[in-house]
Amino acid sequence: MMKVQLRTLHKRRLAATVIFAVCALTGWQLLAQENPVAERLSVAELMNGLITPATNTIWGAYQLQSEAEWQAVANAAITVLAAGELLAQGHADSKRADWQTYNNQMLSAARAVLQAVADKDKEQLSAVGNDLLYPPCESCHQQFQN
Ligand code: HEC
C-alpha cells in the first residue's frame, strides 16, 4: 500500500517536472518569437534622434549654475556615448578603420565632457566641445556622408 502511494507520488512529481519544462520551453520560444531582435536604428536616426539633441545641449551649455543644469550636460554626454556604441557596429561603414577612429574620437570627447562636468570646469567644457567633440563630426561626414 505504502509502496504504491510512493510510486504514484514519484510519477506525479516527474510529470509535474516534465510539464514545467515543456511550459518553460514553449514560453521561452513564444517570447523569442514575440520579441525579435529590435530593428537596428539607422545612422540618420541616431544622428537626428540622439547625437544632434545631445550635442546641442553640450554646445549650448552656457553659464551653468544649478546641479540640474550640470547634470543635463552629463546626461547629454552619456547619450553621445550610447549612440557611439550603436554606431560602432552593424552599419554600412562600421567596419572601416576611419569610421572607428572618428567614432572613438567622439566617444573620448564625450568622456572628456563628463570629466569637465565632474570638475565643474566651464572653460574646459567649452574647450572640449570645440576642440574634441566637433572635429570628429566633420571628419566622419566628409568621408562617409553622401
Ligand atoms: C562615425 C561617423 C560619424 C560621426 C562621428 C558623426 N556622424 Fe553624423 N552622420 C554620419 C553619417 C554617415 C551621416 C549620413 C546618414 C545618412 O544620411 O544616412 C550623418 C548624418 C548626420 C546628420 C544629418 C542627418 C540626416 O537626416 O541626414 C546630422 C545632423 C549629424 N550627422 C550630426 C552629427 C554630429 C553633430 C556629430 C558629432 C557630434 C556627428 N554627426 C558625428 C556619420 C557620423
GROMACS .gro file of C-alpha atoms and ligand atoms in nm:
model
  189
    1MET     CA    1   0.000   0.000   0.000
    2MET     CA    2   0.272   0.239   0.111
    3LYS     CA    3   0.487   0.143  -0.188
    4VAL     CA    4   0.212   0.213  -0.436
    5GLN     CA    5   0.149   0.557  -0.290
    6LEU     CA    6   0.515   0.645  -0.308
    7ARG     CA    7   0.541   0.537  -0.668
    8THR     CA    8   0.239   0.744  -0.761
    9LEU     CA    9   0.392   1.039  -0.586
   10HIS     CA   10   0.716   0.997  -0.778
   11LYS     CA   11   0.528   0.969  -1.106
   12ARG     CA   12   0.333   1.281  -1.029
   13ARG     CA   13   0.647   1.468  -0.944
   14LEU     CA   14   0.811   1.354  -1.265
   15ALA     CA   15   0.502   1.453  -1.461
   16ALA     CA   16   0.499   1.795  -1.296
   17THR     CA   17   0.865   1.845  -1.379
   18VAL     CA   18   0.814   1.747  -1.741
   19ILE     CA   19   0.512   1.975  -1.774
   20PHE     CA   20   0.704   2.260  -1.616
   21ALA     CA   21   0.997   2.207  -1.852
   22VAL     CA   22   0.772   2.197  -2.159
   23CYS     CA   23   0.588   2.512  -2.049
   24ALA     CA   24   0.913   2.693  -1.982
   25LEU     CA   25   1.048   2.596  -2.322
   26THR     CA   26   0.732   2.692  -2.508
   27GLY     CA   27   0.707   3.014  -2.312
   28TRP     CA   28   1.063   3.097  -2.396
   29GLN     CA   29   1.004   3.019  -2.764
   30LEU     CA   30   0.690   3.233  -2.771
   31LEU     CA   31   0.877   3.516  -2.605
   32ALA     CA   32   1.160   3.479  -2.853
   33GLN     CA   33   0.908   3.497  -3.138
   34GLU     CA   34   0.720   3.793  -3.000
   35ASN     CA   35   1.036   3.985  -2.921
   36PRO     CA   36   1.264   3.951  -3.220
   37VAL     CA   37   1.584   4.150  -3.201
   38ALA     CA   38   1.472   4.508  -3.247
   39GLU     CA   39   1.527   4.656  -3.587
   40ARG     CA   40   1.854   4.843  -3.590
   41LEU     CA   41   1.835   5.222  -3.577
   42SER     CA   42   1.974   5.382  -3.892
   43VAL     CA   43   2.271   5.619  -3.884
   44ALA     CA   44   2.037   5.909  -3.974
   45GLU     CA   45   1.804   5.818  -3.684
   46LEU     CA   46   2.095   5.809  -3.441
   47MET     CA   47   2.224   6.143  -3.572
   48ASN     CA   48   1.885   6.316  -3.557
   49GLY     CA   49   1.737   6.143  -3.254
   50LEU     CA   50   2.034   6.119  -3.019
   51ILE     CA   51   2.354   6.289  -3.138
   52THR     CA   52   2.204   6.621  -3.251
   53PRO     CA   53   1.988   6.695  -2.945
   54ALA     CA   54   2.263   6.578  -2.708
   55THR     CA   55   2.537   6.784  -2.872
   56ASN     CA   56   2.304   7.086  -2.884
   57THR     CA   57   2.283   7.059  -2.506
   58ILE     CA   58   2.662   7.029  -2.475
   59TRP     CA   59   2.749   7.308  -2.720
   60GLY     CA   60   2.468   7.526  -2.584
   61ALA     CA   61   2.581   7.491  -2.224
   62TYR     CA   62   2.619   7.845  -2.105
   63GLN     CA   63   2.657   7.988  -1.757
   64LEU     CA   64   2.574   7.661  -1.591
   65GLN     CA   65   2.476   7.710  -1.231
   66SER     CA   66   2.238   7.463  -1.077
   67GLU     CA   67   2.323   7.099  -1.022
   68ALA     CA   68   2.041   7.011  -1.262
   69GLU     CA   69   2.199   7.217  -1.541
   70TRP     CA   70   2.531   7.037  -1.499
   71GLN     CA   71   2.351   6.705  -1.480
   72ALA     CA   72   2.173   6.776  -1.810
   73VAL     CA   73   2.514   6.819  -1.976
   74ALA     CA   74   2.637   6.494  -1.822
   75ASN     CA   75   2.325   6.316  -1.946
   76ALA     CA   76   2.384   6.455  -2.294
   77ALA     CA   77   2.742   6.320  -2.288
   78ILE     CA   78   2.606   5.981  -2.183
   79THR     CA   79   2.362   5.994  -2.475
   80VAL     CA   80   2.654   6.054  -2.713
   81LEU     CA   81   2.837   5.758  -2.557
   82ALA     CA   82   2.533   5.536  -2.606
   83ALA     CA   83   2.484   5.650  -2.965
   84GLY     CA   84   2.853   5.590  -3.031
   85GLU     CA   85   2.820   5.232  -2.913
   86LEU     CA   86   2.536   5.185  -3.160
   87LEU     CA   87   2.739   5.344  -3.439
   88ALA     CA   88   3.036   5.117  -3.371
   89GLN     CA   89   2.882   4.813  -3.534
   90GLY     CA   90   2.616   4.698  -3.773
   91HIS     CA   91   2.619   4.991  -4.015
   92ALA     CA   92   2.739   5.004  -4.374
   93ASP     CA   93   3.077   5.159  -4.289
   94SER     CA   94   3.115   5.049  -3.926
   95LYS     CA   95   3.398   4.813  -4.008
   96ARG     CA   96   3.604   5.080  -4.182
   97ALA     CA   97   3.908   5.185  -3.980
   98ASP     CA   98   3.840   5.557  -4.031
   99TRP     CA   99   3.480   5.520  -3.917
  100GLN     CA  100   3.604   5.359  -3.597
  101THR     CA  101   3.866   5.630  -3.550
  102TYR     CA  102   3.615   5.917  -3.581
  103ASN     CA  103   3.359   5.736  -3.369
  104ASN     CA  104   3.620   5.672  -3.099
  105GLN     CA  105   3.728   6.037  -3.110
  106MET     CA  106   3.365   6.134  -3.049
  107LEU     CA  107   3.347   5.885  -2.760
  108SER     CA  108   3.661   6.020  -2.591
  109ALA     CA  109   3.527   6.372  -2.636
  110ALA     CA  110   3.208   6.267  -2.456
  111ARG     CA  111   3.421   6.118  -2.176
  112ALA     CA  112   3.609   6.448  -2.154
  113VAL     CA  113   3.273   6.628  -2.124
  114LEU     CA  114   3.187   6.405  -1.829
  115GLN     CA  115   3.522   6.493  -1.671
  116ALA     CA  116   3.463   6.865  -1.719
  117VAL     CA  117   3.122   6.825  -1.556
  118ALA     CA  118   3.276   6.632  -1.267
  119ASP     CA  119   3.524   6.918  -1.222
  120LYS     CA  120   3.252   7.180  -1.280
  121ASP     CA  121   3.501   7.340  -1.518
  122LYS     CA  122   3.319   7.570  -1.764
  123GLU     CA  123   3.629   7.664  -1.963
  124GLN     CA  124   3.728   7.303  -2.002
  125LEU     CA  125   3.373   7.214  -2.108
  126SER     CA  126   3.380   7.478  -2.379
  127ALA     CA  127   3.727   7.373  -2.497
  128VAL     CA  128   3.627   7.007  -2.514
  129GLY     CA  129   3.315   7.096  -2.710
  130ASN     CA  130   3.504   7.296  -2.970
  131ASP     CA  131   3.835   7.112  -2.993
  132LEU     CA  132   3.740   6.749  -2.928
  133LEU     CA  133   3.369   6.698  -2.988
  134TYR     CA  134   3.319   6.892  -3.309
  135PRO     CA  135   3.611   6.771  -3.529
  136PRO     CA  136   3.507   6.403  -3.550
  137CYS     CA  137   3.159   6.509  -3.674
  138GLU     CA  138   3.324   6.697  -3.960
  139SER     CA  139   3.576   6.430  -4.048
  140CYS     CA  140   3.325   6.148  -4.048
  141HIS     CA  141   3.073   6.343  -4.254
  142GLN     CA  142   3.334   6.446  -4.510
  143GLN     CA  143   3.426   6.087  -4.567
  144PHE     CA  144   3.103   5.893  -4.518
  145GLN     CA  145   2.801   6.122  -4.558
  146ASN     CA  146   2.675   6.103  -4.914
  147HEC     C1  147   3.143   5.772  -3.728
  147HEC     C2  148   3.087   5.863  -3.822
  147HEC     C3  149   3.006   5.980  -3.777
  147HEC     C4  150   3.029   6.064  -3.672
  147HEC     C5  151   3.142   6.059  -3.570
  147HEC     C6  152   2.925   6.162  -3.673
  147HEC     N1  153   2.841   6.140  -3.778
  147HEC    FE1  154   2.675   6.248  -3.819
  147HEC     N2  155   2.644   6.132  -3.983
  147HEC     C7  156   2.722   6.026  -4.024
  147HEC     C8  157   2.669   5.971  -4.147
  147HEC     C9  158   2.723   5.851  -4.223
  147HEC    C10  159   2.558   6.050  -4.182
  147HEC    C11  160   2.465   6.031  -4.303
  147HEC    C12  161   2.350   5.942  -4.261
  147HEC    C13  162   2.250   5.917  -4.373
  147HEC     O1  163   2.215   6.013  -4.443
  147HEC     O2  164   2.208   5.801  -4.385
  147HEC    C14  165   2.546   6.150  -4.077
  147HEC    C15  166   2.447   6.249  -4.074
  147HEC    C16  167   2.433   6.344  -3.978
  147HEC    C17  168   2.327   6.443  -3.975
  147HEC    C18  169   2.219   6.458  -4.081
  147HEC    C19  170   2.113   6.353  -4.059
  147HEC    C20  171   2.016   6.346  -4.175
  147HEC     O3  172   1.895   6.338  -4.150
  147HEC     O4  173   2.060   6.347  -4.290
  147HEC    C21  174   2.348   6.520  -3.864
  147HEC    C22  175   2.262   6.637  -3.818
  147HEC    C23  176   2.466   6.470  -3.799
  147HEC     N3  177   2.514   6.363  -3.869
  147HEC    C24  178   2.519   6.523  -3.683
  147HEC    C25  179   2.638   6.480  -3.626
  147HEC    C26  180   2.706   6.547  -3.517
  147HEC    C27  181   2.659   6.673  -3.450
  147HEC    C28  182   2.818   6.473  -3.490
  147HEC    C29  183   2.927   6.498  -3.390
  147HEC    C30  184   2.892   6.518  -3.254
  147HEC    C31  185   2.819   6.361  -3.582
  147HEC     N4  186   2.709   6.370  -3.663
  147HEC    C32  187   2.917   6.266  -3.581
  147HEC    C33  188   2.831   5.976  -3.958
  147HEC    C34  189   2.887   6.030  -3.845
   0.00000   0.00000   0.00000
